[in-house]
Short mmCIF file of C-alpha atoms and ligand atoms in Angstrom, two decimals:
data_model
loop_
_atom_site.label_atom_id
_atom_site.label_comp_id
_atom_site.label_asym_id
_atom_site.label_seq_id
_atom_site.Cartn_x
_atom_site.Cartn_y
_atom_site.Cartn_z
CA MET A 853 147.05 71.98 110.20
CA LYS A 854 146.13 75.48 109.02
CA ALA A 855 143.26 77.26 110.74
CA ILE A 856 141.88 80.79 110.89
CA ARG A 857 142.15 82.00 114.44
CA VAL A 858 140.71 84.96 116.31
CA ASN A 859 142.95 85.99 119.19
CA GLU A 860 141.21 89.30 119.90
CA ASN A 861 138.04 90.99 118.70
CA GLY A 862 138.24 93.53 115.90
CA GLY A 863 137.99 94.05 112.14
CA PRO A 864 138.88 91.48 109.45
CA GLU A 865 142.58 92.15 110.17
CA VAL A 866 142.36 90.15 113.44
CA LEU A 867 141.83 86.94 111.45
CA SER A 868 145.13 85.12 111.42
CA CYS A 869 146.06 81.99 109.54
CA GLU A 870 148.00 79.81 111.99
CA ASP A 871 149.41 76.31 112.30
CA ILE A 872 147.62 74.52 115.11
CA GLU A 873 147.42 70.92 116.21
CA GLN A 874 145.02 68.81 114.20
CA PRO A 875 142.11 67.77 116.44
CA SER A 876 141.60 64.09 117.14
CA PRO A 877 138.03 62.86 117.47
CA GLY A 878 136.89 62.11 121.00
CA ALA A 879 134.20 59.59 121.93
CA GLY A 880 131.12 60.20 119.80
CA GLU A 881 133.01 62.53 117.47
CA VAL A 882 134.05 62.39 113.85
CA LEU A 883 137.10 64.03 112.28
CA VAL A 884 136.00 65.84 109.12
CA LYS A 885 138.50 66.81 106.41
CA VAL A 886 136.96 70.13 105.41
CA ALA A 887 136.42 70.61 101.67
CA ALA A 888 134.26 73.75 101.89
CA ALA A 889 133.76 75.99 104.91
CA GLY A 890 130.75 78.26 104.73
CA ILE A 891 131.27 81.91 105.56
CA ASN A 892 128.27 83.45 107.28
CA TYR A 893 127.47 86.88 108.56
CA ILE A 894 127.42 85.53 112.13
CA ASP A 895 131.17 84.88 111.76
CA THR A 896 131.70 88.64 111.45
CA TYR A 897 129.72 89.25 114.67
CA GLN A 898 131.83 86.65 116.48
CA ARG A 899 135.02 88.18 115.10
CA SER A 900 134.02 91.76 116.02
CA GLY A 901 132.77 90.85 119.47
CA LEU A 902 129.11 91.74 118.85
CA TYR A 903 128.49 88.09 119.72
CA GLN A 904 130.90 86.88 122.42
CA ILE A 905 132.91 83.68 121.91
CA PRO A 906 135.77 82.35 124.02
CA LEU A 907 139.12 83.61 122.71
CA PRO A 908 141.34 82.48 121.14
CA SER A 909 139.07 80.47 118.84
CA THR A 910 138.97 79.00 115.37
CA LEU A 911 136.14 80.72 113.53
CA GLY A 912 133.42 79.15 111.37
CA LEU A 913 130.13 77.38 112.05
CA GLU A 914 129.45 75.42 108.87
CA ALA A 915 131.33 73.05 106.59
CA ALA A 916 131.14 70.08 104.28
CA GLY A 917 133.82 67.48 103.72
CA THR A 918 134.85 63.86 104.13
CA VAL A 919 135.04 61.69 107.23
CA ALA A 920 138.77 61.17 107.93
CA GLU A 921 138.51 59.30 111.24
CA THR A 922 135.84 58.22 113.71
CA GLY A 923 136.02 58.37 117.49
CA ALA A 924 134.99 55.66 119.95
CA GLY A 925 131.34 54.65 119.79
CA VAL A 926 130.63 56.15 116.35
CA SER A 927 128.89 53.58 114.16
CA GLN A 928 126.66 55.69 111.91
CA PHE A 929 129.56 57.21 109.90
CA LYS A 930 132.65 55.63 108.31
CA VAL A 931 135.87 56.95 106.81
CA GLY A 932 135.22 58.42 103.35
CA ASP A 933 131.57 59.41 103.95
CA ARG A 934 130.58 62.80 102.51
CA VAL A 935 129.09 64.91 105.30
CA ALA A 936 128.05 68.45 106.26
CA TYR A 937 127.20 70.23 109.49
CA THR A 938 126.47 73.52 111.20
CA ASN A 939 126.54 74.89 114.74
CA VAL A 940 129.95 73.46 115.69
CA ALA A 941 132.76 76.02 116.07
CA GLY A 942 136.01 75.69 114.13
CA ALA A 943 135.06 75.25 110.47
CA TYR A 944 137.69 77.67 109.07
CA ALA A 945 140.33 74.92 109.18
CA GLU A 946 141.66 71.91 107.33
CA TYR A 947 140.09 69.50 109.82
CA ALA A 948 137.32 69.75 112.40
CA ALA A 949 136.20 67.37 115.16
CA VAL A 950 132.41 67.25 115.06
CA PRO A 951 129.93 65.38 117.29
CA ALA A 952 128.43 62.61 115.15
CA ASN A 953 124.91 63.68 116.12
CA MET A 954 125.48 67.04 114.41
CA LEU A 955 126.54 65.52 111.07
CA ILE A 956 124.35 64.95 108.04
CA ASN A 957 125.19 62.66 105.10
CA LEU A 958 125.40 64.57 101.83
CA PRO A 959 123.27 63.04 99.07
CA ASP A 960 125.19 62.03 95.90
CA GLY A 961 123.86 64.89 93.79
CA VAL A 962 124.89 67.60 96.26
CA SER A 963 128.42 69.04 96.06
CA PHE A 964 130.53 69.99 99.07
CA ASN A 965 130.01 73.66 98.21
CA GLU A 966 126.26 73.21 98.07
CA GLY A 967 126.37 71.25 101.32
CA ALA A 968 128.22 74.07 103.05
CA ALA A 969 125.57 76.54 101.90
CA ALA A 970 122.63 74.29 102.75
CA MET A 971 123.37 73.70 106.40
CA LEU A 972 123.39 77.21 107.87
CA GLN A 973 121.82 79.52 105.30
CA GLY A 974 119.51 76.88 103.81
CA CYS A 975 118.24 75.69 107.19
CA THR A 976 117.82 79.32 108.27
CA ALA A 977 115.63 80.11 105.27
CA HIS A 978 113.72 76.88 106.01
CA TYR A 979 112.92 77.67 109.64
CA LEU A 980 112.04 81.30 108.84
CA CYS A 981 109.33 80.42 106.32
CA ARG A 982 108.25 76.99 107.63
CA SER A 983 108.30 77.57 111.39
CA THR A 984 108.86 81.10 112.67
CA TYR A 985 106.17 82.45 110.38
CA PRO A 986 104.78 79.52 108.36
CA VAL A 987 104.12 81.18 105.01
CA ASN A 988 100.65 80.65 103.53
CA VAL A 989 99.50 80.62 99.92
CA GLY A 990 98.72 84.22 98.93
CA ASP A 991 100.81 85.86 101.68
CA ARG A 992 102.84 88.96 100.89
CA CYS A 993 106.40 88.76 102.27
CA LEU A 994 109.08 91.42 102.59
CA ILE A 995 112.66 90.05 102.42
CA HIS A 996 115.55 92.41 103.09
CA ALA A 997 119.07 91.78 101.72
CA ALA A 998 117.31 89.67 99.12
CA ALA A 999 120.43 88.87 97.07
CA GLY A 1000 122.42 87.68 100.09
CA GLY A 1001 123.15 84.11 101.13
CA VAL A 1002 119.96 83.61 103.14
CA GLY A 1003 117.98 86.06 101.01
CA LEU A 1004 118.24 84.24 97.67
CA ILE A 1005 117.29 80.91 99.27
CA LEU A 1006 114.43 82.42 101.25
CA ILE A 1007 112.92 83.99 98.13
CA GLN A 1008 112.84 80.60 96.39
CA MET A 1009 111.28 78.83 99.39
CA VAL A 1010 108.64 81.50 99.92
CA LYS A 1011 107.71 81.30 96.24
CA MET A 1012 107.46 77.49 96.54
CA LEU A 1013 104.98 78.06 99.37
CA GLY A 1014 102.77 80.15 97.08
CA ALA A 1015 103.36 83.65 98.45
CA THR A 1016 104.50 86.86 96.77
CA VAL A 1017 107.88 88.40 97.55
CA ILE A 1018 108.99 91.99 97.78
CA GLY A 1019 112.78 92.03 98.07
CA THR A 1020 115.12 94.86 98.98
CA VAL A 1021 118.72 95.18 97.75
CA SER A 1022 121.38 97.88 97.39
CA THR A 1023 122.23 97.65 93.68
CA GLU A 1024 120.59 96.95 90.32
CA GLU A 1025 122.84 93.90 89.82
CA LYS A 1026 121.55 92.45 93.08
CA ALA A 1027 117.98 93.35 92.07
CA GLU A 1028 118.36 91.23 88.94
CA LEU A 1029 119.53 88.25 91.01
CA ALA A 1030 116.57 88.63 93.36
CA ARG A 1031 114.19 88.71 90.37
CA GLN A 1032 115.84 85.61 88.89
CA ALA A 1033 115.29 83.85 92.24
CA GLY A 1034 111.59 84.67 91.94
CA ALA A 1035 111.00 88.00 93.69
CA ASP A 1036 107.85 89.65 92.33
CA ASP A 1037 109.02 93.18 93.16
CA VAL A 1038 112.44 94.48 94.14
CA ILE A 1039 113.16 97.78 95.85
CA LEU A 1040 116.56 99.50 95.85
CA TYR A 1041 116.40 100.50 99.51
CA THR A 1042 119.55 102.58 99.18
CA GLU A 1043 117.78 104.84 96.68
CA GLN A 1044 114.06 104.51 97.42
CA ASP A 1045 112.06 104.70 100.64
CA PHE A 1046 111.17 101.02 100.99
CA GLN A 1047 108.19 101.67 103.25
CA SER A 1048 106.41 103.88 100.72
CA GLU A 1049 107.31 101.43 97.96
CA VAL A 1050 105.79 98.52 99.91
CA ASP A 1051 102.73 100.68 100.51
CA ARG A 1052 102.46 101.40 96.78
CA ILE A 1053 103.08 97.79 95.67
CA THR A 1054 100.51 96.36 98.13
CA ASP A 1055 97.92 99.13 97.54
CA GLY A 1056 98.23 100.08 101.20
CA ALA A 1057 97.52 96.56 102.49
CA GLY A 1058 101.06 95.91 103.79
CA VAL A 1059 102.89 92.61 104.08
CA ASN A 1060 102.01 89.63 106.29
CA VAL A 1061 105.62 89.09 107.30
CA ALA A 1062 108.84 91.12 107.20
CA TYR A 1063 112.04 89.03 107.27
CA ASP A 1064 114.57 91.59 108.45
CA SER A 1065 118.26 90.65 108.77
CA VAL A 1066 119.53 94.19 108.28
CA GLY A 1067 118.46 95.35 111.73
CA LYS A 1068 119.18 98.88 112.86
CA ALA A 1069 118.76 100.61 109.49
CA THR A 1070 115.47 98.93 108.53
CA PHE A 1071 113.79 97.73 111.73
CA GLU A 1072 111.29 100.54 112.38
CA LYS A 1073 110.17 100.90 108.80
CA SER A 1074 109.84 97.12 108.43
CA ILE A 1075 107.32 97.18 111.26
CA ASP A 1076 105.45 99.96 109.49
CA CYS A 1077 105.23 97.78 106.35
CA LEU A 1078 103.15 95.13 108.17
CA ALA A 1079 99.48 94.38 107.67
CA LYS A 1080 97.25 93.86 110.72
CA PHE A 1081 98.45 90.82 112.76
CA GLY A 1082 101.68 90.87 110.72
CA TYR A 1083 104.92 89.21 111.82
CA MET A 1084 108.12 91.16 112.29
CA VAL A 1085 110.90 88.56 112.11
CA LEU A 1086 114.14 90.27 113.08
CA TYR A 1087 116.86 87.70 112.49
CA GLY A 1088 120.08 89.65 111.96
CA ASN A 1089 122.06 92.85 112.42
CA ALA A 1090 124.00 93.47 109.21
CA SER A 1091 123.65 97.25 109.70
CA GLY A 1092 124.00 97.10 113.49
CA PRO A 1093 121.87 95.77 116.35
CA VAL A 1094 118.45 97.13 117.31
CA THR A 1095 118.87 98.31 120.88
CA GLU A 1096 115.72 100.26 121.68
CA PHE A 1097 112.12 99.33 121.12
CA ASN A 1098 108.82 99.99 122.88
CA PRO A 1099 106.57 96.90 122.55
CA ALA A 1100 103.49 98.99 123.30
CA THR A 1101 103.73 100.37 119.74
CA LEU A 1102 102.86 96.91 118.33
CA GLY A 1103 99.24 97.28 119.48
CA PRO A 1104 98.04 100.40 117.65
CA LYS A 1105 100.00 99.34 114.54
CA GLY A 1106 97.72 96.30 114.15
CA SER A 1107 98.29 93.81 116.99
CA LEU A 1108 101.63 92.86 115.48
CA PHE A 1109 103.99 90.04 116.45
CA LEU A 1110 107.72 90.54 116.96
CA THR A 1111 110.25 87.74 117.24
CA ARG A 1112 114.05 87.50 117.25
CA PRO A 1113 114.73 83.88 116.26
CA THR A 1114 118.02 82.02 115.97
CA LEU A 1115 118.78 78.94 113.86
CA PHE A 1116 120.36 77.03 116.67
CA ASP A 1117 117.05 76.72 118.53
CA TYR A 1118 115.40 75.45 115.36
CA VAL A 1119 117.94 72.64 114.78
CA ALA A 1120 118.54 71.84 118.45
CA THR A 1121 117.09 68.32 118.26
CA ARG A 1122 118.31 65.60 115.91
CA GLU A 1123 114.75 65.32 114.59
CA ASP A 1124 114.58 69.01 113.63
CA LEU A 1125 118.09 68.97 112.16
CA GLU A 1126 117.25 65.96 109.98
CA TRP A 1127 113.86 67.36 108.94
CA ARG A 1128 115.15 70.80 107.95
CA SER A 1129 118.41 69.77 106.31
CA GLY A 1130 116.63 66.81 104.68
CA GLU A 1131 114.07 69.06 102.99
CA VAL A 1132 116.69 71.61 101.97
CA LEU A 1133 119.02 68.98 100.50
CA GLN A 1134 116.13 67.27 98.74
CA TRP A 1135 115.00 70.57 97.15
CA ILE A 1136 118.59 71.18 96.01
CA THR A 1137 118.82 67.65 94.53
CA GLU A 1138 115.50 68.15 92.72
CA GLY A 1139 116.59 71.54 91.37
CA LYS A 1140 113.76 73.33 93.20
CA ILE A 1141 116.29 75.45 95.10
CA LYS A 1142 119.27 76.79 93.21
CA LEU A 1143 122.24 77.98 95.23
CA ARG A 1144 124.32 80.88 94.02
CA LEU A 1145 127.93 79.82 94.54
CA GLU A 1146 130.21 82.46 93.15
CA HIS A 1147 132.53 83.72 95.85
CA PHE A 1148 135.39 81.37 96.74
CA PHE A 1149 138.42 82.27 98.83
CA PRO A 1150 141.39 80.10 99.84
CA LEU A 1151 141.52 79.52 103.61
CA ALA A 1152 144.44 81.94 104.02
CA GLN A 1153 142.30 84.74 102.54
CA ALA A 1154 139.59 84.71 105.20
CA GLN A 1155 140.30 88.41 105.83
CA GLN A 1156 139.49 89.31 102.25
CA ALA A 1157 136.36 87.17 102.40
CA HIS A 1158 135.12 89.03 105.48
CA GLU A 1159 135.92 92.38 103.88
CA ALA A 1160 133.89 91.43 100.81
CA LEU A 1161 130.93 90.19 102.86
CA GLU A 1162 130.81 93.21 105.16
CA GLY A 1163 131.47 95.54 102.24
CA ARG A 1164 128.23 94.30 100.59
CA LYS A 1165 130.30 93.02 97.66
CA THR A 1166 129.02 89.43 97.73
CA THR A 1167 125.83 87.75 96.56
CA GLY A 1168 124.68 84.29 97.58
CA LYS A 1169 127.15 82.03 99.34
CA VAL A 1170 130.75 82.79 100.27
CA ILE A 1171 132.98 79.72 100.63
CA LEU A 1172 136.44 79.21 102.11
CA THR A 1173 138.40 76.35 100.60
CA PRO A 1174 141.17 74.84 102.74
P1 NDP B 2694 124.36 88.19 103.35
O1 NDP B 2694 124.94 87.46 102.21
O2 NDP B 2694 122.90 88.46 103.33
O3 NDP B 2694 125.14 89.54 103.55
C1 NDP B 2694 124.61 90.59 104.27
C2 NDP B 2694 123.85 91.58 103.38
O4 NDP B 2694 123.20 92.52 104.23
C3 NDP B 2694 124.72 92.40 102.47
O5 NDP B 2694 125.07 91.76 101.27
C4 NDP B 2694 123.85 93.60 102.23
O6 NDP B 2694 122.98 93.42 101.12
C5 NDP B 2694 122.97 93.68 103.49
N1 NDP B 2694 123.27 94.88 104.29
C6 NDP B 2694 122.41 95.87 104.57
N2 NDP B 2694 122.98 96.81 105.28
C7 NDP B 2694 124.26 96.43 105.45
C8 NDP B 2694 125.37 97.05 106.11
N3 NDP B 2694 125.27 98.23 106.73
N4 NDP B 2694 126.54 96.40 106.10
C9 NDP B 2694 126.66 95.21 105.50
N5 NDP B 2694 125.64 94.58 104.86
C10 NDP B 2694 124.44 95.20 104.84
O7 NDP B 2694 124.74 87.42 104.71
P2 NDP B 2694 124.15 86.04 105.27
O8 NDP B 2694 123.26 85.43 104.27
O9 NDP B 2694 125.28 85.25 105.82
O10 NDP B 2694 123.29 86.52 106.50
C11 NDP B 2694 122.22 87.42 106.28
C12 NDP B 2694 121.72 87.90 107.60
O11 NDP B 2694 121.01 86.86 108.24
C13 NDP B 2694 122.79 88.37 108.59
O12 NDP B 2694 122.30 89.51 109.26
C14 NDP B 2694 122.89 87.21 109.54
O13 NDP B 2694 123.32 87.59 110.80
C15 NDP B 2694 121.47 86.72 109.56
N6 NDP B 2694 121.35 85.31 109.93
C16 NDP B 2694 120.62 85.02 111.04
C17 NDP B 2694 120.42 83.75 111.42
C18 NDP B 2694 119.53 83.47 112.56
O14 NDP B 2694 119.19 82.31 112.81
N7 NDP B 2694 119.10 84.46 113.32
C19 NDP B 2694 121.05 82.63 110.72
C20 NDP B 2694 121.75 83.03 109.50
C21 NDP B 2694 121.90 84.33 109.16
P3 NDP B 2694 122.57 94.74 100.24
O15 NDP B 2694 123.87 95.26 99.70
O16 NDP B 2694 121.64 94.23 99.21
O17 NDP B 2694 121.94 95.67 101.22
#
């Protein structure tokens, strides 16, 4: 079968489309015929080496598809079932062997492409606003990279929870998408100083939570956007990792909280995985959350997909189709 392999760390050019042996499902595993593999920013960190993975590896942590075969002891899934999953390596491929306890059944009204977006980015948005900082009615929330895959979903969830959203984006086109998703105010952080804009928009009160996936370029100012007892939720490094920080500064700035969460802790138990993905898939089915699915690449063009994502050319979800 075809798969996108990383043999050494580097830029998008290290992604190579190779013929490898199709996996066979071991005990407790299911063989999934991948219909849509989700591309996520974390894949670029694993490719570059910012996050270490064993090499060589098949990239990709999220997919949706059909059960092609079941391994010994699997009774909860059967051949032909429509399924989706995250947090299992090897999704950039025609087939993937996935532990049955990591799989979720896709409801009838949810497409493979939507399923691939729901599992990693949808569940991330869910844990950020339901668990890391449970958003309250009337809260003011700052969301960076607001037109990105996680960003557009997070805006919609935060609005459902009754809060106001200030989004940041790099272009006017992205600003329009963030507004359509429900953002109350949008700042072009490539042109305006987002901290003074947040100050102006909130009449100096600041935001209760800053969801910051941009990292190095925005981290310090995001902290300075917070109201007293505010939450700084640093959950990504699109502009580079934050490497230096003095926690003592959180005190005089208003007894602030800082956390660096990761999805995989928030879906580590079957109960949490079912709860989060269940709510996300239900909101998609009910039309409460709309996914922006615009960027599709054939499997063999994973390089181009990574270039587009890292080049800030994409909005919403990026999908690889085997
Ligand atoms: P996005 O679709 O949001 O793409 C990243 C966006 O970051 C870009 O579109 C761009 O938006 C913005 N950005 C700002 N500065 C840069 C830069 N220097 N280079 C590239 N992009 C930049 O990706 P995802 O939705 O897949 O992921 C969003 C973030 O969330 C990532 O940082 C990812 O690592 C993180 N994440 C964290 C998880 C966790 O559990 N901790 C789980 C899932 C995602 P703009 O042009 O508007 O600035």
